[in-house]
Short mmCIF file of C-alpha atoms and ligand atoms in Angstrom, two decimals:
data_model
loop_
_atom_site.label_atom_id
_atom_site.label_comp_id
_atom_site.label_asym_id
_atom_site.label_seq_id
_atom_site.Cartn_x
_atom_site.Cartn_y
_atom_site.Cartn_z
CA UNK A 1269 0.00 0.00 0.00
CA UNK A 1270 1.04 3.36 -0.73
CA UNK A 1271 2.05 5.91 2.03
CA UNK A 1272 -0.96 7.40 3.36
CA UNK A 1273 1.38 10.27 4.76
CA UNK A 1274 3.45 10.82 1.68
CA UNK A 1275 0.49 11.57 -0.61
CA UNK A 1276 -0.99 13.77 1.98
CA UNK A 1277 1.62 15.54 2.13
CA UNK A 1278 2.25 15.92 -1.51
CA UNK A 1279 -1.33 16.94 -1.70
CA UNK A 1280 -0.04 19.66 0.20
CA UNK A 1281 2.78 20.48 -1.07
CA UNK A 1282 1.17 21.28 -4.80
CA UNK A 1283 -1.62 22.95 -3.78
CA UNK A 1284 0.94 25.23 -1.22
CA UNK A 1285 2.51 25.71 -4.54
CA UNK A 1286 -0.35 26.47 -6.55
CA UNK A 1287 -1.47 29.01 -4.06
CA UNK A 1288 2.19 30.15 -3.87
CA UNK A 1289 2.14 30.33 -0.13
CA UNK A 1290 5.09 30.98 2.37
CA UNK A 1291 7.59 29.09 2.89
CA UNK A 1292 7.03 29.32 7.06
CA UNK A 1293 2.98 28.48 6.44
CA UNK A 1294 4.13 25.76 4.41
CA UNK A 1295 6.47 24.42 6.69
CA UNK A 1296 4.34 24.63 9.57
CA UNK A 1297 1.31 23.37 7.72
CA UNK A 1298 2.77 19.78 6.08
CA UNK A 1299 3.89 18.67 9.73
CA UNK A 1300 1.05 17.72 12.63
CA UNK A 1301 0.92 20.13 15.61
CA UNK A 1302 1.15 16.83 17.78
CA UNK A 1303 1.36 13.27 17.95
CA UNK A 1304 1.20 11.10 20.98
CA UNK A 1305 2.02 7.49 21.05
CA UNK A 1306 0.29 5.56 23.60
CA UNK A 1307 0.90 1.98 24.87
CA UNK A 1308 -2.19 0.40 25.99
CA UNK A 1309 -2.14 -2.71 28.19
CA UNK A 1310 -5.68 -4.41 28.48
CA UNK A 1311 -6.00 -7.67 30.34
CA UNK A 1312 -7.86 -10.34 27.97
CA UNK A 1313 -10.60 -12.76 28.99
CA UNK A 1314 -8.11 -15.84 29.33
CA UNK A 1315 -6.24 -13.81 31.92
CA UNK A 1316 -3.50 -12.91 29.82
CA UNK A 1317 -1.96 -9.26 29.43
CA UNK A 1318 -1.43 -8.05 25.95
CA UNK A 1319 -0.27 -4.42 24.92
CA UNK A 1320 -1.58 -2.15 21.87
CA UNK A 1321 -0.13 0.85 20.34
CA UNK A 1322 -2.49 3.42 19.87
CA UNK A 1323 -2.18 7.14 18.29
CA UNK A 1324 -3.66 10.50 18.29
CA UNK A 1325 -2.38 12.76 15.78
CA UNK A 1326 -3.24 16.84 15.79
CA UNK A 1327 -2.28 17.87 12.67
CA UNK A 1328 -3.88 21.76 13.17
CA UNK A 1329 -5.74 23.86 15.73
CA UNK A 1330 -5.50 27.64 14.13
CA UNK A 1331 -9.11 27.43 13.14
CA UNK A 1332 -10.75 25.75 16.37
CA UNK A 1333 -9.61 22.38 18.48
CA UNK A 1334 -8.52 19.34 16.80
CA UNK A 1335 -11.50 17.23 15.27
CA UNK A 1336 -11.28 13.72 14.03
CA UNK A 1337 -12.17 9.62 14.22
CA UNK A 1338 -10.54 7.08 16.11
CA UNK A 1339 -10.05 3.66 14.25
CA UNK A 1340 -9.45 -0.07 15.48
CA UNK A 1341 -7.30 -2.15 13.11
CA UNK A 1342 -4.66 -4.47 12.70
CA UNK A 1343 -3.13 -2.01 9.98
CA UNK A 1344 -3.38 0.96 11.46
CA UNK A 1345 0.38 3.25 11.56
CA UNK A 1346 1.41 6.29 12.93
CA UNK A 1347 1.65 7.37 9.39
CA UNK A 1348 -2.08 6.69 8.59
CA UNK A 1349 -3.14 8.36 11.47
CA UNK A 1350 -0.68 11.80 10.42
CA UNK A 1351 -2.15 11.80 7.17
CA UNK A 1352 -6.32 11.21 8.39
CA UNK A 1353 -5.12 14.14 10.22
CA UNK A 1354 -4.25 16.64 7.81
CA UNK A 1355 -7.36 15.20 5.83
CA UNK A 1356 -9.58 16.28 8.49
CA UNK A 1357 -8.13 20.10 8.77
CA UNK A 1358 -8.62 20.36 5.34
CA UNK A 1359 -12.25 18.55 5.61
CA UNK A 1360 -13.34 20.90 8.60
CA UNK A 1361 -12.19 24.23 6.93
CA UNK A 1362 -13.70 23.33 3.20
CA UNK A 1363 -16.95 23.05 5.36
CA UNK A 1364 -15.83 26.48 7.00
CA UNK A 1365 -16.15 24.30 10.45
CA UNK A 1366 -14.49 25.71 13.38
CA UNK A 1367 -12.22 22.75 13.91
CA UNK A 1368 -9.22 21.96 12.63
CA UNK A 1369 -7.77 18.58 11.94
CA UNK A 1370 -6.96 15.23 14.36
CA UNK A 1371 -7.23 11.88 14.30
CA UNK A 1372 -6.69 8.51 16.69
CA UNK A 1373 -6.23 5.21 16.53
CA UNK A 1374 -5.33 1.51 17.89
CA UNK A 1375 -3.35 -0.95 16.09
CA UNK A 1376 -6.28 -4.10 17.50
CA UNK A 1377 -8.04 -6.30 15.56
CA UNK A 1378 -11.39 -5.78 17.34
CA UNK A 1379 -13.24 -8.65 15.18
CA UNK A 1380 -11.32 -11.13 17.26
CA UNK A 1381 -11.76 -9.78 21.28
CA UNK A 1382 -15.06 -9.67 22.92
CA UNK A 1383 -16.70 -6.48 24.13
CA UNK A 1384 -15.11 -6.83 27.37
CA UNK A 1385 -11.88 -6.65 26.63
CA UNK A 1386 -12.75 -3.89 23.42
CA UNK A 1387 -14.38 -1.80 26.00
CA UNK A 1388 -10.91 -1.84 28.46
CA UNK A 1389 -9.13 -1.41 25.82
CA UNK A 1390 -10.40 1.70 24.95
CA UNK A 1391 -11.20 3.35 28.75
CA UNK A 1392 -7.47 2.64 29.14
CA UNK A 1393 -6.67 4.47 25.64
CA UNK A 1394 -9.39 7.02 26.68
CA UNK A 1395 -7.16 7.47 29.86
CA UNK A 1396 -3.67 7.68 28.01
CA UNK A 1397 -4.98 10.32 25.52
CA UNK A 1398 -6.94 12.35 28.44
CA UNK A 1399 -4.59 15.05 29.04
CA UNK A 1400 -4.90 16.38 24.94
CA UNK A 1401 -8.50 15.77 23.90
CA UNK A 1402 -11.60 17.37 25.43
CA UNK A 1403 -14.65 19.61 23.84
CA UNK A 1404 -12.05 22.66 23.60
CA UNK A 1405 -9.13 20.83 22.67
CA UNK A 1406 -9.65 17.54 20.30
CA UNK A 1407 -12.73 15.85 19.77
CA UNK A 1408 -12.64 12.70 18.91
CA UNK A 1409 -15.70 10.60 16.98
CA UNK A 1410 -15.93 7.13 15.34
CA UNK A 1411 -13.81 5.09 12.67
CA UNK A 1412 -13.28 2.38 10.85
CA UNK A 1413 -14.42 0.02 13.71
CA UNK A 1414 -15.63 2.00 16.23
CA UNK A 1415 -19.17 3.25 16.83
CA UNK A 1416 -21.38 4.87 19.13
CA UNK A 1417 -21.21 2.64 22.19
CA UNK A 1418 -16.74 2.91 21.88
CA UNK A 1419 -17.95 6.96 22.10
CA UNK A 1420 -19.96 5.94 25.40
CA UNK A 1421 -17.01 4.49 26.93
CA UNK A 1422 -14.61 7.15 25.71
CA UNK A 1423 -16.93 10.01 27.20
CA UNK A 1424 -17.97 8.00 30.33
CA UNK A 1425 -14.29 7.45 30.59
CA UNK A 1426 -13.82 10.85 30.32
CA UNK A 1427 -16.15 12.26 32.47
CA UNK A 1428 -15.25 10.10 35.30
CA UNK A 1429 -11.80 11.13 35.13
CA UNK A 1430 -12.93 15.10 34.75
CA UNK A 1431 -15.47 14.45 37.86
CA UNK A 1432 -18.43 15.57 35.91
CA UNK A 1433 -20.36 15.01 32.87
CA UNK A 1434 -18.77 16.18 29.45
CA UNK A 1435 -20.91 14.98 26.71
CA UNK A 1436 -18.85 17.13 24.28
CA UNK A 1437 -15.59 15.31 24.49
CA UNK A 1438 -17.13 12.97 21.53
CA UNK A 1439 -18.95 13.05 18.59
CA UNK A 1440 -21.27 10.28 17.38
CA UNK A 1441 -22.76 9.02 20.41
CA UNK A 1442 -26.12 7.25 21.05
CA UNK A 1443 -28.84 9.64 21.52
CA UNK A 1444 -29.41 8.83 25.18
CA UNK A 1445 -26.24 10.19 26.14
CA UNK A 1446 -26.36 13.43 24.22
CA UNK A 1447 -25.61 12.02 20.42
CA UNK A 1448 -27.81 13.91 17.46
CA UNK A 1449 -29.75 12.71 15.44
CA UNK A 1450 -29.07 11.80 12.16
CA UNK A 1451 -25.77 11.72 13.13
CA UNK A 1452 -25.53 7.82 12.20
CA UNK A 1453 -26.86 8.47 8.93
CA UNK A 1454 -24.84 11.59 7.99
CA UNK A 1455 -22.06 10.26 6.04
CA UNK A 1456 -23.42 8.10 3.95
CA UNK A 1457 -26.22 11.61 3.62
CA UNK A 1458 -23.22 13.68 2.69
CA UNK A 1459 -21.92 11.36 -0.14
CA UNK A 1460 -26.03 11.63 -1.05
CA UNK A 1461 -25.97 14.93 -1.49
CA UNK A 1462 -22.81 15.10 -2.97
CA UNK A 1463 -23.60 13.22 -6.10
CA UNK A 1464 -27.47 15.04 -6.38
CA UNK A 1465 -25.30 18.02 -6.47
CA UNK A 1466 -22.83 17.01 -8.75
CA UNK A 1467 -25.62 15.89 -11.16
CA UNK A 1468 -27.95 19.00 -10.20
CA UNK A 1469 -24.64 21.32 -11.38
CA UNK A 1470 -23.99 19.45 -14.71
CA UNK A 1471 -28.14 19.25 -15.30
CA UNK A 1472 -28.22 15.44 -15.48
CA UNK A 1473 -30.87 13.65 -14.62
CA UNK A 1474 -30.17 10.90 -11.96
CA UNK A 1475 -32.26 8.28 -13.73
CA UNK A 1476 -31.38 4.77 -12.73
CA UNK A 1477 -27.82 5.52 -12.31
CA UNK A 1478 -25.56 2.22 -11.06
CA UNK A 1479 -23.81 2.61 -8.04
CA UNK A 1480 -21.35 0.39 -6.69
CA UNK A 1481 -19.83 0.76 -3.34
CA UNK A 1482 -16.54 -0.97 -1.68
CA UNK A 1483 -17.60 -1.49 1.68
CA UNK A 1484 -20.63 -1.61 3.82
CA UNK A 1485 -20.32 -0.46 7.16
CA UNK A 1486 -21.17 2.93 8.29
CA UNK A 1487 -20.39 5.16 5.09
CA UNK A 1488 -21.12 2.74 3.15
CA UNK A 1489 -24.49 1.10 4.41
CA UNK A 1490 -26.51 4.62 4.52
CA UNK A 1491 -24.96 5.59 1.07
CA UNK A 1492 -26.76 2.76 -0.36
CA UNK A 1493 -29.93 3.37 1.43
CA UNK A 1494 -30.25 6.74 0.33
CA UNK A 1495 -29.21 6.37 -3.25
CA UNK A 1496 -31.55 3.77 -3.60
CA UNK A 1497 -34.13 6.02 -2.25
CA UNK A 1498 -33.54 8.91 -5.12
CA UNK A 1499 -33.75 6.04 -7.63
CA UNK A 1500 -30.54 5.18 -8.17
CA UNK A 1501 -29.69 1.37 -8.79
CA UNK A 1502 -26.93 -0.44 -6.39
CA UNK A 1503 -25.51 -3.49 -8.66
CA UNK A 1504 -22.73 -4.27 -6.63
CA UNK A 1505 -21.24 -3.93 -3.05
CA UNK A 1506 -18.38 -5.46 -1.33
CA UNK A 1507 -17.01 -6.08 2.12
CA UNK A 1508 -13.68 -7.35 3.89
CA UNK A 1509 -14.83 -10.64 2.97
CA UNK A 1510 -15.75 -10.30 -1.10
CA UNK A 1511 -18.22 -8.55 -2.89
CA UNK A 1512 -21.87 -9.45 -4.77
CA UNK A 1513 -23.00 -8.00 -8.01
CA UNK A 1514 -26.13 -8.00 -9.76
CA UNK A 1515 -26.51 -5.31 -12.69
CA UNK A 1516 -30.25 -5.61 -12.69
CA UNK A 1517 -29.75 -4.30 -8.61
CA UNK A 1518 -29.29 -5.45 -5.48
CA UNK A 1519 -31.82 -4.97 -2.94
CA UNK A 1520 -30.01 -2.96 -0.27
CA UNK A 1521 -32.56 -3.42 3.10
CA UNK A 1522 -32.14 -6.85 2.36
CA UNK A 1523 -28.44 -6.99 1.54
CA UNK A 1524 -28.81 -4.97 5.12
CA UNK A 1525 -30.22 -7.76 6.57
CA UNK A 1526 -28.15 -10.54 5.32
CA UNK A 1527 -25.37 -8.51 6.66
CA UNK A 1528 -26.17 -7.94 10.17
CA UNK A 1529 -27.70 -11.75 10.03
CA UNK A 1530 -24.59 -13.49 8.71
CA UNK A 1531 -22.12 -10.77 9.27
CA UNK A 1532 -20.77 -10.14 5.37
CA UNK A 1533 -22.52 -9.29 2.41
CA UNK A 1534 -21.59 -12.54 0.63
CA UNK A 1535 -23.75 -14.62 1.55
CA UNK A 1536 -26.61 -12.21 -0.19
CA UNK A 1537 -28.05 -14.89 -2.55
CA UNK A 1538 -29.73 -13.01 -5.12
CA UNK A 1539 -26.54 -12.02 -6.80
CA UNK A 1540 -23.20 -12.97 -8.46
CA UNK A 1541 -20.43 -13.54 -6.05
CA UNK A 1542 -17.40 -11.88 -6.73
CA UNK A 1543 -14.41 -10.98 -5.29
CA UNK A 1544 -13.31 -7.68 -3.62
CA UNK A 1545 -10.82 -6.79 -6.27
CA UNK A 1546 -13.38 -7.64 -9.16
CA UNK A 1547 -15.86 -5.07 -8.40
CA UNK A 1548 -14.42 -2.05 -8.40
CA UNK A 1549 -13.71 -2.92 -12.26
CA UNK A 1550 -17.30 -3.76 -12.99
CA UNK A 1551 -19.61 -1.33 -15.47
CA UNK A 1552 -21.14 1.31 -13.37
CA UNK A 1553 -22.05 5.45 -13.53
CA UNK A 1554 -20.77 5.79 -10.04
CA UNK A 1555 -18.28 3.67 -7.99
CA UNK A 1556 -18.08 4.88 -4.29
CA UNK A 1557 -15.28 3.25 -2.25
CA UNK A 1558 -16.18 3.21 1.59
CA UNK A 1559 -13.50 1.26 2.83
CA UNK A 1560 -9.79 2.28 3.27
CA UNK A 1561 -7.39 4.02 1.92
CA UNK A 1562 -5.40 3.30 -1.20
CA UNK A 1563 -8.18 1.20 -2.78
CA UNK A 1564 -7.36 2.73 -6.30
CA UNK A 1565 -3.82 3.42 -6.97
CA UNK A 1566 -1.36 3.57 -10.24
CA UNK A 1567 -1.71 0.04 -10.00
CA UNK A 1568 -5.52 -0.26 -11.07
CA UNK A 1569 -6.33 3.16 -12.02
CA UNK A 1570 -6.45 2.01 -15.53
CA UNK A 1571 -8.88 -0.69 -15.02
CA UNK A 1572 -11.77 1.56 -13.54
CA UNK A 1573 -15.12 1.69 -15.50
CA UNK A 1574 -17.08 3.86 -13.66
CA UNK A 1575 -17.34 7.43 -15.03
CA UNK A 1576 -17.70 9.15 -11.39
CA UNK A 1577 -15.81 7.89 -7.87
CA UNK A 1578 -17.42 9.82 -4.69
CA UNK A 1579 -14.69 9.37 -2.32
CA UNK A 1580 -16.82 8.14 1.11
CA UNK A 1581 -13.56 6.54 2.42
CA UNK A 1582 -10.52 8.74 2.93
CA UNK A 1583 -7.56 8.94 1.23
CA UNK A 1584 -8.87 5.95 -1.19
CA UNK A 1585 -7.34 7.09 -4.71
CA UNK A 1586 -3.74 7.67 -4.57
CA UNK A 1587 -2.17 10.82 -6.40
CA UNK A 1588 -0.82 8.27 -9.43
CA UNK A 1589 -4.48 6.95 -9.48
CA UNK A 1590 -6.11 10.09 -9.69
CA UNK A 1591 -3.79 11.67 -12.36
CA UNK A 1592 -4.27 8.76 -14.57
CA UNK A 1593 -8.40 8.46 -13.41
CA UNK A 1594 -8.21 12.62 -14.58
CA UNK A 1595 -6.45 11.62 -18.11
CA UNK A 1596 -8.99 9.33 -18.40
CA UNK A 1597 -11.55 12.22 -18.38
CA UNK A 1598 -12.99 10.04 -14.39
CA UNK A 1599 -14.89 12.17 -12.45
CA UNK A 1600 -13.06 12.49 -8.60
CA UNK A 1601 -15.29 13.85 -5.88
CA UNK A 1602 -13.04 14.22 -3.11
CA UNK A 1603 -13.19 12.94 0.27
CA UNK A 1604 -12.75 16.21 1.71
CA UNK A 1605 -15.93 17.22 0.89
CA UNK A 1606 -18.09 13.92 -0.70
CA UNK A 1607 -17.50 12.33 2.91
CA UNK A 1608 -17.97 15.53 5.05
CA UNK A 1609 -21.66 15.07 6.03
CA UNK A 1610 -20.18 12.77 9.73
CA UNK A 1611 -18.31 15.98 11.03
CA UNK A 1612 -20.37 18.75 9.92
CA UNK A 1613 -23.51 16.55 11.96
CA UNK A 1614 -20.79 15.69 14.45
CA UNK A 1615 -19.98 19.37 14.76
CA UNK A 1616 -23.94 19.50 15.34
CA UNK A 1617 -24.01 17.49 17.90
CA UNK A 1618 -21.08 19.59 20.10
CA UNK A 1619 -23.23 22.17 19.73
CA UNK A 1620 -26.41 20.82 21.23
CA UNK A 1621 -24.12 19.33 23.71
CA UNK A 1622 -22.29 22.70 24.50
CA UNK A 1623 -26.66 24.52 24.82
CA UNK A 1624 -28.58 21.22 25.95
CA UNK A 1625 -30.86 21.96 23.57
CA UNK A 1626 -31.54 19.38 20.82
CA UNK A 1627 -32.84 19.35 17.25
CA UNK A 1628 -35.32 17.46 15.33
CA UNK A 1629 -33.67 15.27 12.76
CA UNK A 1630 -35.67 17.14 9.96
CA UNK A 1631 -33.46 20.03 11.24
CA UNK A 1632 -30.17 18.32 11.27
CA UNK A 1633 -30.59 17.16 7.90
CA UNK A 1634 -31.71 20.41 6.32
CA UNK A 1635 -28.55 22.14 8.08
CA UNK A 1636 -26.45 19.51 6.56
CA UNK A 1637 -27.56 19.69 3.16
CA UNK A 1638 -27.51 23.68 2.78
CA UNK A 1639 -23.62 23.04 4.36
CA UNK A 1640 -22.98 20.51 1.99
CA UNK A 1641 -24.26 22.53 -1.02
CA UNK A 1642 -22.47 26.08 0.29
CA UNK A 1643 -19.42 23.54 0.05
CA UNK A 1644 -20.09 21.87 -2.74
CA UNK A 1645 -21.05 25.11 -4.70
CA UNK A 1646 -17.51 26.81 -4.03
CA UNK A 1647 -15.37 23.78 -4.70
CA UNK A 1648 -16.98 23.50 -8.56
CA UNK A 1649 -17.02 27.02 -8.86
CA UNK A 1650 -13.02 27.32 -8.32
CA UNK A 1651 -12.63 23.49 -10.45
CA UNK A 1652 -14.41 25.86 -13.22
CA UNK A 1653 -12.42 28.70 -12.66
CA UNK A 1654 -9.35 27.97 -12.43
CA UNK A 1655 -9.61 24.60 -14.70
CA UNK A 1656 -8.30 22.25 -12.17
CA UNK A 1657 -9.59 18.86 -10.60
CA UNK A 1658 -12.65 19.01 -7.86
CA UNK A 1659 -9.67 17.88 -5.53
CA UNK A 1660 -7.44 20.28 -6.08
CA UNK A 1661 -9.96 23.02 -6.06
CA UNK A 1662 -11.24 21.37 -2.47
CA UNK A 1663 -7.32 21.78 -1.27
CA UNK A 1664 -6.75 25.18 -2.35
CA UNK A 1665 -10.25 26.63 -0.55
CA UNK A 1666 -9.42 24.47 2.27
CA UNK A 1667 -5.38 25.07 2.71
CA UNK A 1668 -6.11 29.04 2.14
CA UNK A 1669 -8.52 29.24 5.11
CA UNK A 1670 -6.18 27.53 7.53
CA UNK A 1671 -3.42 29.43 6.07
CA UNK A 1672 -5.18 32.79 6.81
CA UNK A 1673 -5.77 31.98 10.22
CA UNK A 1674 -2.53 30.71 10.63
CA UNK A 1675 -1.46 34.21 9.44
CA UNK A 1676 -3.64 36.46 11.53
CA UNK A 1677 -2.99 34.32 14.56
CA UNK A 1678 1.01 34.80 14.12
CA UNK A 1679 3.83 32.53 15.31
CA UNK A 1680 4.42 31.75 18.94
CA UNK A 1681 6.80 33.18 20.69
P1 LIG B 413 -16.95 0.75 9.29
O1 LIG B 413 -16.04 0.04 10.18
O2 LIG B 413 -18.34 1.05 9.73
O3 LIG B 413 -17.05 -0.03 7.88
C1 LIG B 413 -15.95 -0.36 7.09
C2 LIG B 413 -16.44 -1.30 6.00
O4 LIG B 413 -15.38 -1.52 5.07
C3 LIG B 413 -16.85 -2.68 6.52
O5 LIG B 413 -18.01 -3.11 5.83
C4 LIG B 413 -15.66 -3.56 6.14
O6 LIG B 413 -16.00 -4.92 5.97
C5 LIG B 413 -15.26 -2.92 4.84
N1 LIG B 413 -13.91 -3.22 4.37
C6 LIG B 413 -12.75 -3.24 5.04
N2 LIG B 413 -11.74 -3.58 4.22
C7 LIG B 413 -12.28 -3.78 3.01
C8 LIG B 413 -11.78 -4.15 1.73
N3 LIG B 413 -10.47 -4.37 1.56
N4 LIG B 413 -12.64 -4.26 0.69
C9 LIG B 413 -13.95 -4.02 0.85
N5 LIG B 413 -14.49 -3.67 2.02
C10 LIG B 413 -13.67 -3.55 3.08
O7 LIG B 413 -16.19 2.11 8.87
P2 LIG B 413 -16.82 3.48 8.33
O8 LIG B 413 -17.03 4.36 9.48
O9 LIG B 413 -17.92 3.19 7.39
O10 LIG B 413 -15.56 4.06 7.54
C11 LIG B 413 -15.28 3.68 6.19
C12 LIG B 413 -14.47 4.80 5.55
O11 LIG B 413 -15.22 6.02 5.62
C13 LIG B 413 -13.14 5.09 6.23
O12 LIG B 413 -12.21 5.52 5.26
C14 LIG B 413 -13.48 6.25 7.14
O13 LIG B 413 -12.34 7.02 7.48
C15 LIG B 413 -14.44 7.01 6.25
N6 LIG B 413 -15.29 7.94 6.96
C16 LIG B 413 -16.12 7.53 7.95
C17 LIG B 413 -16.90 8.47 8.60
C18 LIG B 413 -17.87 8.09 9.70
O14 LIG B 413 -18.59 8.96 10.16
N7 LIG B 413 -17.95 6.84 10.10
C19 LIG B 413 -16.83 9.82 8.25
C20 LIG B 413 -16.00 10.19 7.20
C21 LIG B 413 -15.24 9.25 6.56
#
């Protein structure tokens, strides 16, 4: 897999030079603010001790405190984590959000402990990372792994630690504790009103568009729900375990079903069973990887079908892929704003925390789409202007903002 870090950072690194900023913002900007490394012993059910590395990276705070997931994996790196980082300052300020950038994360394989030992593992992290997050200073929210009741433990962790009750510490947690709603569905609703707007802008009709999507968990799962919904047609979806395609469409509450019955998508009978690899080469209008990062690089770029990608996953098309997917004339909706809608609703939820007061969901999701459109709106406005990629455009908006307030706010000492 390619370095998450090093294309991040040469993400940066054009667009710095694009915008021809200076050399101390650029300095300042393509390193984190922070990193902690955290060891994290949890005692397992058979008695046994075993010891995890886990992460939190703070890549910027000049526009607001650090805001960003925390993933469980086997794979996860320090270097991942650096680069989700910088993804997320970029994400927060193309949404004009008042955050800037972090992220977290445990090197675990969670599928293989029980909830007993998943939920020490992560009061302990919770307790190791105390000192640098909180509602002011780094707000953390789920991953790739990680869900609302991880956020109950982190914030109950939290509180106890604090000696009161700070629902704002995380994003993304179940309603009775202070979550918001529509906060489970907002992802997969920002990659939803992504692609409505990119059709909207280029007056397409959405028709029975095909739609196939790497990955079916959180991003994933509510993308298909709600595409389905407009009328678009899911023929193929994949998870860590292969992938089932059927071009007349797949029925996704039942694909939802078979998932949460039988834990992977495979065994959804009314369709072809592929493998992982195979579908993201299969004939579709859209192809919307959900997954992890690097799922399209210079290595399968060329082998792509589908005419649009809307990036729910972050970081998932390397900067070979997407210079070849460009030459190609493949549409690139970039994470930092197709896979926004979780932390402009998370950023929702801090501030019902921060009054007590709560919305409706009809509220959240109105909010969310006007955000989403603002965003969407200035990133294709630039593209056209300035006759660069959606991504690039995205960057620029994004890196400028931080850079101002970088500027104004000076260098300390
Ligand atoms: P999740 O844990 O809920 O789901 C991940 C899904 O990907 C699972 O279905 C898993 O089986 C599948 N998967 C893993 N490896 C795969 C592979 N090689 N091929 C196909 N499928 C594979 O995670 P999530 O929260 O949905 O996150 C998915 C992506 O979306 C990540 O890149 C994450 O950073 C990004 N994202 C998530 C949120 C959020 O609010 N959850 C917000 C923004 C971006």
């Amino acid at each position: 897999m390619e370095n998450p870090w090093k294309i991040a950072q040469q993400q940066f690194d054009r667009s710095a030079e694009i915008l021809g900023l200076e050399d101390w913002l650029r300095l300042k900007l393509r390193e984190p603010r922070r990193v902690i490394i955290v060891s994290v012993p949890v005692k397992m059910d058979d008695g046994t001790l075993k010891v995890f590395t886990g992460y939190r990276s703070q890549h910027n705070t000049a526009r607001g405190p650090a805001k960003g997931g925390i993933r469980y994996h086997q794979d996860v790196t320090l270097d991942e984590v650096k680069a989700l980082s910088m993804w997320m300052t970029w994400k927060c300020a193309v949404l004009n959000l008042p955050y800037g950038g972090g992220k977290g994360g445990v090197r675990c394989n969670p599928k293989t402990m029980s909830t007993g030992e998943i939920e020490r593992l992560t009061r302990r992290y919770t307790s190791e990372i105390f000192d640098i997050i909180g509602p002011e200073k780094d707000i953390p929210a789920p991953d790739v792994n990680t869900d609302g009741q991880v956020m109950a433990w982190i914030m109950d962790t939290y509180s106890v630690l604090s000696g009161k009750n700070v629902p704002g510490v995380v994003t993304g947690k179940p309603l009775d504790i202070g979550g918001s709603e529509g906060r489970n569905a907002a992802t997969g609703r920002g990659v939803y009103f992504t692609l409505l707007n990119y059709f909207r802008n280029k007056k397409q009709s959405i028709g029975a568009r095909s739609v196939i999507i790497q990955g079916f968990g959180n991003a994933g799962r509510y993308a298909a729900m709600l595409l389905e919904s407009a009328g678009f047609k899911v023929v193929g979806v994949s998870d860590s375990k292969g992938a089932v395609y059927n071009q007349n469409g797949i029925d996704v509450k039942d694909l939802i079903r078979v998932k949460a019955e039988t834990t992977s998508v495979v065994n959804y009978k009314e369709a072809e069973k592929i493998s992982g690899e195979e579908i993201l080469y299969k004939d579709a209008d859209v192809l919307i990887p959900a997954a992890l990062e690097s799922a399209i690089t210079y290595a399968n770029a060329d082998r792509i079908r589908a005419k649009i990608i809307c990036e729910a996953a972050n970081g998932p098309v390397s900067n070979e892929a997407d210079k070849i997917l460009q030459e190609r004339g493949i549409i690139v909706l970039p994470d930092i704003l197709a896979n926004a809608g979780g932390v402009v609703v998370s950023y929702f939820e801090w501030l019902q925390n921060m009054q007590s007061y709560y919305w409706t969901e009809q509220q959240v999701n109105e909010k969310l789409e006007l955000m989403m459109k603002t965003a969407f709106d200035n990133v294709i406005t630039l593209a056209e202007e300035k006759n660069i990629t959606l991504r690039e455009s995205a960057l620029m908006i994004a890196i400028k903002r931080v850079a101002e307030a970088s500027k104004i706010k000076g260098l300390y000492p």
